PDB file of C-alpha atoms in Angstrom:
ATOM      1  CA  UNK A   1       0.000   0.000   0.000  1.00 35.00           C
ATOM      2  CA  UNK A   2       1.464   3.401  -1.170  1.00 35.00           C
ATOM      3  CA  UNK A   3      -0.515   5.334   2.392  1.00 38.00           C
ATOM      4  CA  UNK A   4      -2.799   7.000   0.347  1.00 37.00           C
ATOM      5  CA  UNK A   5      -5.028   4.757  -1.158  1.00 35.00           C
ATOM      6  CA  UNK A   6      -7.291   7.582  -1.914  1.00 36.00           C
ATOM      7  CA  UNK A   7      -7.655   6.818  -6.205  1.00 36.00           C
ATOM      8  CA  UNK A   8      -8.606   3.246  -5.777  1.00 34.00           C
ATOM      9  CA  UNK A   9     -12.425   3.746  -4.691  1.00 35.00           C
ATOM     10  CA  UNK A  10     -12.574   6.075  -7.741  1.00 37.00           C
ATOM     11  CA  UNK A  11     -10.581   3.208  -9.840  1.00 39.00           C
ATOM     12  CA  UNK A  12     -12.683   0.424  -9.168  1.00 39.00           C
ATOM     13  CA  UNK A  13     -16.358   2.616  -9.418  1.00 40.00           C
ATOM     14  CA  UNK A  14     -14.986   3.122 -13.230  1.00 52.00           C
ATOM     15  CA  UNK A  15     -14.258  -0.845 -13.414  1.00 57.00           C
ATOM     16  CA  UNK A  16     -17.826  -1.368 -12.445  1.00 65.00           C
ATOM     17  CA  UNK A  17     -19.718   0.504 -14.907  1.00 78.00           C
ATOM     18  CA  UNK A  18     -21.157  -2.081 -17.188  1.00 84.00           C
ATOM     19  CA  UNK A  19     -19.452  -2.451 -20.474  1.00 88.00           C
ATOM     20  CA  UNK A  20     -20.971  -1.699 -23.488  1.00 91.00           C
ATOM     21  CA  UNK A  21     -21.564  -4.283 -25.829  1.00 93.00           C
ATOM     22  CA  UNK A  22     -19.489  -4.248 -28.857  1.00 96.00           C
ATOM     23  CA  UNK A  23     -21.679  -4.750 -32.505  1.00 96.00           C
ATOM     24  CA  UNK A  24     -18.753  -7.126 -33.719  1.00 97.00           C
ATOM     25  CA  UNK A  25     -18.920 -10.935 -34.221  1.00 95.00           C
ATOM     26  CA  UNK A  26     -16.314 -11.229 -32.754  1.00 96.00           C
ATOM     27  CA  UNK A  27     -15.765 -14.971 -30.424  1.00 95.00           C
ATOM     28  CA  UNK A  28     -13.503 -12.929 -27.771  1.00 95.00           C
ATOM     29  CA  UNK A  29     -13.863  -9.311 -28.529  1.00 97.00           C
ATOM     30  CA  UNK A  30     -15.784  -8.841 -24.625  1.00 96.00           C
ATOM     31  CA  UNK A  31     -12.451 -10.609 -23.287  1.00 95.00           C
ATOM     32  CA  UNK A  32     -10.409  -8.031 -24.994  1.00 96.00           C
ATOM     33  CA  UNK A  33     -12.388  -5.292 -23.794  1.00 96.00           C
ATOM     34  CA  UNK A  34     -12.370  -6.229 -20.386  1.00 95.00           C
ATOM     35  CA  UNK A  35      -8.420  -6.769 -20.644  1.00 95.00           C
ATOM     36  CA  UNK A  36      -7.935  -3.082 -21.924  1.00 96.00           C
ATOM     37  CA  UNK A  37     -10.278  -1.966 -18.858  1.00 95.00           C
ATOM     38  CA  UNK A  38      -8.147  -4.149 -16.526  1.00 94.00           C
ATOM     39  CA  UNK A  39      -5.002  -2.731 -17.601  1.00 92.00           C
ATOM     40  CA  UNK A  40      -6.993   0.342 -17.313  1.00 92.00           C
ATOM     41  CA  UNK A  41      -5.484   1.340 -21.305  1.00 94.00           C
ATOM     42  CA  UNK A  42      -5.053   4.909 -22.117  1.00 93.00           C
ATOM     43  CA  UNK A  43      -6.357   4.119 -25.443  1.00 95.00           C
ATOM     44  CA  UNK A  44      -8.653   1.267 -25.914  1.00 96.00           C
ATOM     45  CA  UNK A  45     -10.221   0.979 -22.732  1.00 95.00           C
ATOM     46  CA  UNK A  46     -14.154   1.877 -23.598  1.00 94.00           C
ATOM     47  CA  UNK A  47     -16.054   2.171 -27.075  1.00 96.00           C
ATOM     48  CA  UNK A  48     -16.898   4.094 -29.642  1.00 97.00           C
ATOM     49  CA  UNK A  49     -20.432   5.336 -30.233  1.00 96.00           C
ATOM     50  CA  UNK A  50     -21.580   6.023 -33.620  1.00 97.00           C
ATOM     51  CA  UNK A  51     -24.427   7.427 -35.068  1.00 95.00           C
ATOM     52  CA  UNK A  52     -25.327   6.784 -38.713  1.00 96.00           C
ATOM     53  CA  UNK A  53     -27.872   8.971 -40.412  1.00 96.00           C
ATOM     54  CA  UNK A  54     -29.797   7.096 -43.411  1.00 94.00           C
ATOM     55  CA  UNK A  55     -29.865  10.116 -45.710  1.00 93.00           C
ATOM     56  CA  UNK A  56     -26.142  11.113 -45.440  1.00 95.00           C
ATOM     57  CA  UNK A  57     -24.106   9.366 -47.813  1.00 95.00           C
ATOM     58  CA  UNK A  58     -20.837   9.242 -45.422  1.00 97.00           C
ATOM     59  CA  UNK A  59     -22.582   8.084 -42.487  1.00 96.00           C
ATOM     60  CA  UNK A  60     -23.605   5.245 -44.579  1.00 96.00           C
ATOM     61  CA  UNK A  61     -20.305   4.598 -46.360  1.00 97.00           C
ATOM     62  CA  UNK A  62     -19.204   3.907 -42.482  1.00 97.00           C
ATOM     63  CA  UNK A  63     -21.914   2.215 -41.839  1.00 97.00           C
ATOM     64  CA  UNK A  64     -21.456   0.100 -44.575  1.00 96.00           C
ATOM     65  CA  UNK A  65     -17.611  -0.007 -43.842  1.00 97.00           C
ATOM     66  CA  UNK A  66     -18.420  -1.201 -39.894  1.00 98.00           C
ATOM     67  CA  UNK A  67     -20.981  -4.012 -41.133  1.00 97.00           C
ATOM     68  CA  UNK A  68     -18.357  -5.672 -43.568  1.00 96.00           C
ATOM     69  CA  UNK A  69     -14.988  -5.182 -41.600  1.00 97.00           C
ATOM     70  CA  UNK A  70     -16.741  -6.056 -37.724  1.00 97.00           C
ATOM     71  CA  UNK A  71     -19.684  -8.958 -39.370  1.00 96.00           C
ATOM     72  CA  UNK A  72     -21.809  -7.215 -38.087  1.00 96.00           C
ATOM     73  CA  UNK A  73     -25.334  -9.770 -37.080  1.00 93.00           C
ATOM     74  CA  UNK A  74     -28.109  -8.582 -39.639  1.00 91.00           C
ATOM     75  CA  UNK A  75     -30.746  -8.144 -37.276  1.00 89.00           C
ATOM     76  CA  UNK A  76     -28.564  -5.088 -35.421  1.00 90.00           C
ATOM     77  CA  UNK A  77     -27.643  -4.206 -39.155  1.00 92.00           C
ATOM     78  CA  UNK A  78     -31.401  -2.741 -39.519  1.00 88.00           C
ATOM     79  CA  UNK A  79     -32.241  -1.128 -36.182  1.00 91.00           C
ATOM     80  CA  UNK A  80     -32.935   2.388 -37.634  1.00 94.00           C
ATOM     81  CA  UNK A  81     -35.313   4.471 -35.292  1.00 94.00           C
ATOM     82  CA  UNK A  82     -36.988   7.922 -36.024  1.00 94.00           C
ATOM     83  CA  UNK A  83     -35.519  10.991 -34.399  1.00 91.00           C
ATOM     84  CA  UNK A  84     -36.651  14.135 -35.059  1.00 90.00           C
ATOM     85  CA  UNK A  85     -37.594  12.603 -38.380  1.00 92.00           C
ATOM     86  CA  UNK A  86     -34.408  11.736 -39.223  1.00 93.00           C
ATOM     87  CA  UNK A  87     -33.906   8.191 -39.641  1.00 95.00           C
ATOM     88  CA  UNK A  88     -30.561   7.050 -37.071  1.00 95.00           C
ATOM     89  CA  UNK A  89     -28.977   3.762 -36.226  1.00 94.00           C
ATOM     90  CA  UNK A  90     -26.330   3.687 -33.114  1.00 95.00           C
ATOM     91  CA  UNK A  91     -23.385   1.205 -32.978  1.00 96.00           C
ATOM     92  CA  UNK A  92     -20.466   0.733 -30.104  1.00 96.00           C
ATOM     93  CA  UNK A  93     -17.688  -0.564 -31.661  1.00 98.00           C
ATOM     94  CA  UNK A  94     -15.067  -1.805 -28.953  1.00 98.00           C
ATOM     95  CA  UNK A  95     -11.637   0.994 -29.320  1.00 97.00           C
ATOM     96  CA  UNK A  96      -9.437  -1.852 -30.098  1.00 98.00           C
ATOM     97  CA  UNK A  97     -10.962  -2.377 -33.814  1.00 98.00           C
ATOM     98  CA  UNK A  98      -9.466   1.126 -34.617  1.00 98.00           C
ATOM     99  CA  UNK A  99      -5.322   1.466 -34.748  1.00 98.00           C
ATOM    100  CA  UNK A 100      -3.300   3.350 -32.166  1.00 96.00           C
ATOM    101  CA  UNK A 101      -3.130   6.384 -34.265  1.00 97.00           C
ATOM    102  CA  UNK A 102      -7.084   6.929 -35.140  1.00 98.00           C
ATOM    103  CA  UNK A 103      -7.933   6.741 -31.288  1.00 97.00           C
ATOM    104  CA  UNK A 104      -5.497   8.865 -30.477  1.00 96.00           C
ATOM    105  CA  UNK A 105      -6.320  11.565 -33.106  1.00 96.00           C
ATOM    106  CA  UNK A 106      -9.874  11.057 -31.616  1.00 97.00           C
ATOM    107  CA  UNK A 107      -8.560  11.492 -28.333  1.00 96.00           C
ATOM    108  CA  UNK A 108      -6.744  14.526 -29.116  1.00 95.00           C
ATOM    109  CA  UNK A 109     -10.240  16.252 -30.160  1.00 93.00           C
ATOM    110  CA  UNK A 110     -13.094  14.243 -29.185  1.00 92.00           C
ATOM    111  CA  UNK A 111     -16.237  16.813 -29.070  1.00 91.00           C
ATOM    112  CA  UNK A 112     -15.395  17.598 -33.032  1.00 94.00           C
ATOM    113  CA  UNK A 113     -13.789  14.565 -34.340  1.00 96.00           C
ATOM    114  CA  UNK A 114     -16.435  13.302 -37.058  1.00 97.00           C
ATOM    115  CA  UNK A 115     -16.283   9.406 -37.924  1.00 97.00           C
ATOM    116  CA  UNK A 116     -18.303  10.184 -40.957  1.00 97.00           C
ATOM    117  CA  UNK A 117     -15.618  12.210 -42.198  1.00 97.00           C
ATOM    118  CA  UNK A 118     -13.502  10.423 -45.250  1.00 97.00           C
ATOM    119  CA  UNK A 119      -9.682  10.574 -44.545  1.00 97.00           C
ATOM    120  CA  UNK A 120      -7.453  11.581 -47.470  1.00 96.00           C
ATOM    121  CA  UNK A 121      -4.657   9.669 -48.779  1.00 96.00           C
ATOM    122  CA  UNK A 122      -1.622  10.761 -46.354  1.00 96.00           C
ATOM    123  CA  UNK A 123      -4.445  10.432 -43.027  1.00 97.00           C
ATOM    124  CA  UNK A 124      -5.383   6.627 -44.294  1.00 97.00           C
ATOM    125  CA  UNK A 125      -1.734   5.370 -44.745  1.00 97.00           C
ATOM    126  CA  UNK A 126      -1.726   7.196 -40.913  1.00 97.00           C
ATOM    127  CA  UNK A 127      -4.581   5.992 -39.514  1.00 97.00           C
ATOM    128  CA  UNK A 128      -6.020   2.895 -41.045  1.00 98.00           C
ATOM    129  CA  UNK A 129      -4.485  -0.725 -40.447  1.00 97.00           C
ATOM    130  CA  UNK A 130      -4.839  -1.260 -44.081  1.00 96.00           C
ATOM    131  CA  UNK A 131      -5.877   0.058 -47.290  1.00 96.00           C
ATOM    132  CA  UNK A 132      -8.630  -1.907 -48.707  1.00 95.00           C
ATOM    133  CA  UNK A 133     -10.430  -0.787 -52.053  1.00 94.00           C
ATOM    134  CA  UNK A 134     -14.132  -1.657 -50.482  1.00 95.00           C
ATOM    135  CA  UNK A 135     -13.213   1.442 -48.259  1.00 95.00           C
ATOM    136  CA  UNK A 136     -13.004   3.786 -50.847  1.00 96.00           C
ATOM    137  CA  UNK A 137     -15.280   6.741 -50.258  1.00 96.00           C
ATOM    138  CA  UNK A 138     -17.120   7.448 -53.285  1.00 88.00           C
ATOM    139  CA  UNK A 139     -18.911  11.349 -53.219  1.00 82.00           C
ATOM    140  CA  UNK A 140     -21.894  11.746 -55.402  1.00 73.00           C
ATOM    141  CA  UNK A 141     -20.062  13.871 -57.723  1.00 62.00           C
ATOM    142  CA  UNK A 142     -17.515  10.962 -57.979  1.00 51.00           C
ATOM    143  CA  UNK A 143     -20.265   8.547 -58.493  1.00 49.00           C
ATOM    144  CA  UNK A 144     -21.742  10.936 -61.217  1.00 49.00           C
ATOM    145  CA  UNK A 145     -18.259  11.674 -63.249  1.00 49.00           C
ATOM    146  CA  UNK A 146     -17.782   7.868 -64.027  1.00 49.00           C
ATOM    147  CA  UNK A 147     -14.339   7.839 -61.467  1.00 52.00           C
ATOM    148  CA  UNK A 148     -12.530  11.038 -62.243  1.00 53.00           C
ATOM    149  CA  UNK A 149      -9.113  10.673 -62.713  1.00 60.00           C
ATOM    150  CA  UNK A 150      -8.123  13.684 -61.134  1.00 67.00           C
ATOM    151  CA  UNK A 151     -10.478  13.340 -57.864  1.00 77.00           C
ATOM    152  CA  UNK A 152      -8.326  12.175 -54.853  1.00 88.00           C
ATOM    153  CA  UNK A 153      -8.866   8.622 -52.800  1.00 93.00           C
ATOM    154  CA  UNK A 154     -10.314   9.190 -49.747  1.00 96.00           C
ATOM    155  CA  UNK A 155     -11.111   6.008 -47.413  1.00 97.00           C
ATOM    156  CA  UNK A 156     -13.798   5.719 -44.851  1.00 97.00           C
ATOM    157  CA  UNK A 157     -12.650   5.451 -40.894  1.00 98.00           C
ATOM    158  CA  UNK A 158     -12.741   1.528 -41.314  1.00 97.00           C
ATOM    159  CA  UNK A 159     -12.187  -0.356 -38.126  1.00 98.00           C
ATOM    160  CA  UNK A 160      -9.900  -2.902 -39.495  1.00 97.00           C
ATOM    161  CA  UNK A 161      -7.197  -4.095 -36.956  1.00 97.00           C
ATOM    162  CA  UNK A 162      -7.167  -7.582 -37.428  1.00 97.00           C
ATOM    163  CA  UNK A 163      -7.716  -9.756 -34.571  1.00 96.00           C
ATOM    164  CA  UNK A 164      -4.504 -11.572 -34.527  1.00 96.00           C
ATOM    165  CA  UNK A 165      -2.967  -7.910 -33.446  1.00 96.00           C
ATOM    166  CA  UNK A 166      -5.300  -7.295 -30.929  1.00 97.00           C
ATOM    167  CA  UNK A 167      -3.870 -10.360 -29.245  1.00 96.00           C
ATOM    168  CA  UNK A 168      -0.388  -9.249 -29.976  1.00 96.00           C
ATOM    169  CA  UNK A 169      -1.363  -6.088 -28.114  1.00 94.00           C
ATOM    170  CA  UNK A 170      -2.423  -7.702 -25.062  1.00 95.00           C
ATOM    171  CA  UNK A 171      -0.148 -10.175 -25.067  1.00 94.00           C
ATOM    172  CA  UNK A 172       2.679  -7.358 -24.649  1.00 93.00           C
ATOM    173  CA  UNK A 173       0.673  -5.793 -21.894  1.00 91.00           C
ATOM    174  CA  UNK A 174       0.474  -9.125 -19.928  1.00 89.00           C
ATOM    175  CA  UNK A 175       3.692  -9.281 -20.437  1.00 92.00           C
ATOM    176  CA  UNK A 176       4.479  -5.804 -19.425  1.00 88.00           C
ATOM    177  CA  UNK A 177       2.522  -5.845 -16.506  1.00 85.00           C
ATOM    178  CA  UNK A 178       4.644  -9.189 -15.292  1.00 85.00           C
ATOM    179  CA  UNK A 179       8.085  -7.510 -14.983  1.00 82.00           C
ATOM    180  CA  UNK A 180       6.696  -4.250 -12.797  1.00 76.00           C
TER     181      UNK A 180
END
């Protein structure tokens, strides 16, 4: 015991608060999240909540993005409710299906960061595990002007760390946390 003591009670309150359930199909992906909590991980301890709008094309390029990388279960895939006339749908994906550098950019400016948002070339090779042509971001203008040439690549926010690094990650931590 360090003598003050006075952090745990706060510590263990945030351990309590029940977990949100990631939208992935992934076997172990609860295990992982509860492993980043326990090792109480700057970055992907928690989730991330999205909100997908049916009538803006980005939101649904993400959406679309999330279903195919994550396998997402069809019935969730459909769960759009009215709000304010809008037509929404809400996800938590667990942090850990984004890279390092995404949740930390995220981090850096939560209250504006936008996960609609396409990233351009230089902020994909940054922030996204992997390039993947499915990812593409297409703008109606694009979609109109049979693929201009001149029209840069921009990729949606895909959450596409494979699983075999996740493990990787918390293997290190385990592993970490053994020699302190």
């Amino acid at each position: 015991d360090n003598g003050g003591g006075g952090g745990t009670a706060a510590a263990n309150n945030n351990n309590n608060t029940p977990l949100p359930k990631c939208f992935c199909n992934w076997k172990h992906c609860r295990t992982y999240q509860k492993a980043f909590r326990e090792f109480k991980h700057p970055l992907f301890n928690g989730v991330i909540k999205l909100k997908f709008v049916k009538m803006d094309r980005k939101s649904l390029a993400l959406k679309a993005t999330v279903d195919r990388t994550l396998h997402v279960d069809a019935s969730k895939r459909n769960e759009w409710r009215d709000v304010d006339g809008e037509s929404q749908c809400r996800y938590y994906v667990a942090r850990h299906h984004f890279t390092e550098a995404l949740i930390k950019q995220y981090l850096g400016d939560r209250r504006a960061w936008d996960w609609s948002e396409p990233l351009n070339m230089k902020q994909a090779k940054t922030f996204l595990w992997s390039l993947d042509r499915q990812d593409v971001y297409h703008s109606e203008d694009e979609a109109e002007e049979d693929e201009d040439e001149d029209a840069p690549t921009r990729y949606v926010q895909a959450p596409n760390v494979p699983k075999d690094q996740v493990r990787e990650m918390l293997k290190k931590l385990k592993e970490e946390s053994k020699k302190q």
